[in-house]
CSV table of C-alpha atoms and ligand atoms in Angstrom, one decimal:
chain,number,residue,atom,x,y,z
A,1,MET,CA,0.4,0.1,-0.1
A,2,ALA,CA,1.1,3.7,-0.8
A,3,ILE,CA,0.1,7.0,0.4
A,4,ARG,CA,-1.1,9.0,-3.2
A,5,ARG,CA,-0.2,12.6,-3.4
A,6,ILE,CA,-3.5,14.4,-4.2
A,7,ALA,CA,-5.3,16.4,-7.4
A,8,GLN,CA,-5.9,19.7,-6.4
A,9,ILE,CA,-7.7,21.9,-8.6
A,10,GLY,CA,-7.0,23.2,-11.4
A,11,HIS,CA,-6.1,20.0,-12.6
A,12,PRO,CA,-7.5,18.7,-15.9
A,13,VAL,CA,-7.7,15.3,-14.1
A,14,LEU,CA,-10.8,16.3,-11.5
A,15,ARG,CA,-13.0,18.0,-14.3
A,16,GLU,CA,-12.7,14.8,-16.5
A,17,ILE,CA,-15.4,12.7,-16.6
A,18,SER,CA,-14.0,8.8,-15.1
A,19,ARG,CA,-14.2,5.6,-17.0
A,20,GLU,CA,-16.9,2.3,-16.3
A,21,VAL,CA,-14.8,-0.5,-14.4
A,22,SER,CA,-15.7,-3.9,-15.4
A,23,VAL,CA,-16.0,-6.1,-13.0
A,24,GLU,CA,-12.8,-8.3,-14.8
A,25,GLN,CA,-10.5,-5.4,-14.1
A,26,LEU,CA,-12.2,-4.7,-10.2
A,27,ARG,CA,-11.0,-8.0,-9.7
A,28,SER,CA,-7.3,-7.8,-10.6
A,29,ASP,CA,-4.1,-7.3,-8.7
A,30,GLU,CA,-3.7,-4.0,-10.2
A,31,MET,CA,-7.0,-2.8,-9.5
A,32,GLN,CA,-7.9,-4.3,-5.6
A,33,ARG,CA,-4.0,-2.5,-4.5
A,34,PHE,CA,-5.4,0.6,-6.0
A,35,ILE,CA,-8.0,0.5,-3.6
A,36,ASP,CA,-5.9,0.1,-1.0
A,37,ASP,CA,-3.9,3.4,-1.9
A,38,LEU,CA,-7.5,5.1,-2.5
A,39,ILE,CA,-8.1,3.9,1.9
A,40,GLU,CA,-5.6,4.5,2.6
A,41,THR,CA,-4.5,7.5,1.3
A,42,MET,CA,-8.0,8.9,2.3
A,43,ARG,CA,-6.8,8.0,6.1
A,44,ASP,CA,-4.0,9.4,5.7
A,45,ALA,CA,-4.9,13.2,5.1
A,46,ASN,CA,-8.1,13.5,7.7
A,47,GLY,CA,-10.5,12.5,4.9
A,48,ALA,CA,-13.9,12.0,5.0
A,49,GLY,CA,-14.5,10.4,1.7
A,50,LEU,CA,-11.5,9.9,-1.3
A,51,ALA,CA,-12.1,9.9,-5.3
A,52,ALA,CA,-10.1,7.7,-7.1
A,53,PRO,CA,-10.2,10.6,-10.1
A,54,GLN,CA,-8.1,13.2,-6.7
A,55,ILE,CA,-5.2,10.7,-7.0
A,56,TYR,CA,-5.1,11.0,-11.0
A,57,GLU,CA,-6.7,7.6,-12.0
A,58,PRO,CA,-10.2,8.6,-13.7
A,59,VAL,CA,-11.6,5.5,-12.9
A,60,ARG,CA,-15.2,5.5,-11.1
A,61,ILE,CA,-14.3,4.4,-7.3
A,62,CYS,CA,-14.1,6.2,-4.8
A,63,VAL,CA,-14.0,5.9,-0.7
A,64,ILE,CA,-16.2,6.9,2.0
A,65,GLU,CA,-14.9,6.7,5.7
A,66,VAL,CA,-16.4,8.7,8.8
A,67,ARG,CA,-14.7,7.8,11.9
A,68,ASN,CA,-14.3,10.7,14.4
A,69,ASN,CA,-13.4,12.7,12.4
A,70,PRO,CA,-11.4,15.7,13.4
A,71,ARG,CA,-11.9,17.4,9.7
A,72,TYR,CA,-15.4,17.7,10.2
A,73,PRO,CA,-16.4,16.6,13.9
A,74,GLU,CA,-20.2,17.9,13.7
A,75,ARG,CA,-20.6,14.0,11.2
A,76,PRO,CA,-21.7,11.5,13.0
A,77,ASN,CA,-20.2,8.1,11.9
A,78,ILE,CA,-19.7,6.4,8.3
A,79,PRO,CA,-18.2,2.8,7.9
A,80,LEU,CA,-15.6,2.0,5.5
A,81,THR,CA,-18.0,2.3,3.0
A,82,VAL,CA,-16.6,1.3,-1.2
A,83,LEU,CA,-18.7,2.2,-4.4
A,84,VAL,CA,-17.5,1.0,-8.0
A,85,ASN,CA,-19.3,2.5,-10.7
A,86,PRO,CA,-22.2,4.2,-8.7
A,87,ARG,CA,-24.9,5.0,-9.7
A,88,LEU,CA,-27.5,8.2,-7.1
A,89,THR,CA,-31.3,8.5,-7.6
A,90,PRO,CA,-32.6,10.9,-5.1
A,91,ILE,CA,-35.7,10.5,-3.5
A,92,GLY,CA,-37.9,12.9,-2.3
A,93,ASP,CA,-37.1,16.7,-3.3
A,94,GLU,CA,-35.6,17.4,-0.2
A,95,ARG,CA,-32.6,19.3,-0.1
A,96,PHE,CA,-30.4,20.9,3.0
A,97,ASP,CA,-27.8,23.3,3.1
A,98,ASN,CA,-24.6,20.7,4.3
A,99,TYR,CA,-21.0,21.8,4.5
A,100,GLU,CA,-17.9,20.9,2.2
A,101,GLY,CA,-14.1,20.4,2.3
A,102,CYS,CA,-12.8,18.8,-0.3
A,103,LEU,CA,-8.4,17.1,0.1
A,104,SER,CA,-8.9,18.4,-3.0
A,105,VAL,CA,-10.3,22.3,-2.3
A,106,PRO,CA,-7.2,24.0,0.1
A,107,ASP,CA,-8.4,25.6,3.1
A,108,LEU,CA,-11.6,26.2,1.6
A,109,ARG,CA,-15.1,25.2,2.6
A,110,GLY,CA,-19.1,26.1,1.9
A,111,VAL,CA,-22.6,25.9,1.9
A,112,ALA,CA,-24.2,22.6,-0.7
A,113,PRO,CA,-27.3,22.4,-1.0
A,114,ARG,CA,-27.7,18.0,-1.4
A,115,HIS,CA,-30.8,16.4,-2.1
A,116,ALA,CA,-31.8,14.1,1.3
A,117,VAL,CA,-32.4,11.2,0.9
A,118,LEU,CA,-31.0,8.7,-2.2
A,119,ARG,CA,-30.1,5.2,-3.0
A,120,VAL,CA,-27.2,4.3,-3.3
A,121,GLU,CA,-27.0,1.1,-6.5
A,122,ALA,CA,-23.0,0.3,-6.8
A,123,LEU,CA,-20.6,-2.6,-6.6
A,124,ASP,CA,-18.4,-2.8,-3.3
A,125,ARG,CA,-14.5,-3.7,-4.3
A,126,HIS,CA,-14.8,-7.3,-5.1
A,127,GLY,CA,-17.8,-6.8,-7.4
A,128,ALA,CA,-21.0,-7.5,-5.1
A,129,ALA,CA,-24.2,-5.0,-5.5
A,130,LEU,CA,-24.9,-3.1,-3.0
A,131,ASP,CA,-28.8,-0.9,-2.4
A,132,PHE,CA,-29.3,1.2,0.2
A,133,VAL,CA,-30.2,4.4,1.2
A,134,ALA,CA,-28.2,6.7,2.6
A,135,ARG,CA,-30.1,10.0,4.3
A,136,GLY,CA,-29.5,13.2,5.8
A,137,LEU,CA,-25.1,13.7,6.2
A,138,SER,CA,-24.0,10.6,5.0
A,139,ALA,CA,-26.1,11.0,1.7
A,140,GLY,CA,-24.4,14.7,1.0
A,141,VAL,CA,-20.7,12.6,1.9
A,142,TYR,CA,-22.4,10.5,-1.9
A,143,GLN,CA,-23.0,12.9,-2.9
A,144,HIS,CA,-19.6,15.0,-2.8
A,145,GLU,CA,-18.6,11.6,-4.1
A,146,VAL,CA,-20.0,10.7,-6.7
A,147,ASP,CA,-19.4,14.3,-8.7
A,148,HIS,CA,-15.7,13.6,-8.3
A,149,LEU,CA,-16.3,11.2,-10.9
A,150,ASP,CA,-18.5,13.3,-12.7
A,151,GLY,CA,-16.1,16.4,-13.6
A,152,LYS,CA,-17.7,17.9,-10.3
A,153,LEU,CA,-16.1,19.5,-7.7
A,154,PHE,CA,-17.4,21.2,-4.7
A,155,VAL,CA,-16.9,24.7,-5.1
A,156,ASP,CA,-19.2,24.5,-8.8
A,157,ARG,CA,-21.9,23.0,-6.2
A,158,VAL,CA,-22.2,26.4,-3.6
A,159,VAL,CA,-25.2,28.5,-4.3
A,160,ARG,CA,-24.3,31.6,-1.8
A,161,PRO,CA,-20.9,32.1,-2.5
A,162,SER,CA,-20.8,34.0,0.5
A,163,THR,CA,-20.7,31.4,2.9
A,164,LEU,CA,-17.4,30.4,1.1
A,165,SER,CA,-14.5,30.5,5.3
A,166,THR,CA,-10.9,29.7,5.6
A,167,TRP,CA,-10.7,26.4,7.7
A,168,ARG,CA,-9.6,28.8,10.2
A,169,GLU,CA,-12.0,31.6,9.7
A,170,PHE,CA,-14.9,28.6,9.8
A,171,GLU,CA,-13.7,27.2,13.4
A,172,ARG,CA,-13.8,30.5,14.5
A,173,HIS,CA,-17.2,32.6,13.4
A,174,HIS,CA,-18.9,29.4,11.9
A,175,GLN,CA,-18.1,25.5,13.7
A,176,ALA,CA,-21.0,26.0,15.9
A,177,SER,CA,-23.3,27.0,13.7
A,178,ALA,CA,-22.7,24.4,11.5
A,179,THR,CA,-22.7,22.0,14.0
A,180,GLU,CA,-25.9,23.1,15.4
A,181,HIS,CA,-27.6,22.9,12.1
A,182,ALA,CA,-26.0,18.8,11.6
A,183,ARG,CA,-27.2,17.9,14.9
A,184,ALA,CA,-31.0,19.3,13.3
A,185,ILE,CA,-30.4,17.4,10.8
A,186,VAL,CA,-29.0,14.3,11.6
A,187,ALA,CA,-32.0,14.5,13.5
A,188,ARG,CA,-34.1,15.1,11.4
A,189,TYR,CA,-32.8,12.7,8.2
A,190,GLY,CA,-31.4,10.3,11.5
A,191,SER,CA,-27.2,10.4,9.6
B,201,NI,NI1,-14.2,16.3,-2.4
């Protein structure tokens, strides 16, 4: 396993539409090692998720894990999930304001509206089908990561640029209200 470099905003790889992965490719040793690297790189950087194009491989794979994350103390835990060729389908019309940051967008946070309830269909790292419903803050993480596979960054989703903030100013001026907002979302959607 290896910790890879993370592409930064402005690099064209972050704007590519990533390609689908066949089950045969997925099961290769090379792709399994790649997924291990993606997980290790996410954990090393304290990310809540990481998508393959962020480590310069435009394939439709992303990993998600929230485990008492110091970058996102307001977020409930999400067990390690590997999504291959994911498809998200919103359930209902509800949206919520999600405070986001990204390892490819240094020192910036902002509010992006996201669907509150989603169906998530994907393959797991071994090629088995996944099909589940994600809600609230977890749904926000899934949308952020799958956006990366379509060449989109959270800054493209920020409707009110006045919500943009460095991490330092976020902690000083917005953390308290964001934590309260996050608690309300968790209370409403269960995650
Ligand atoms: Ni990101």
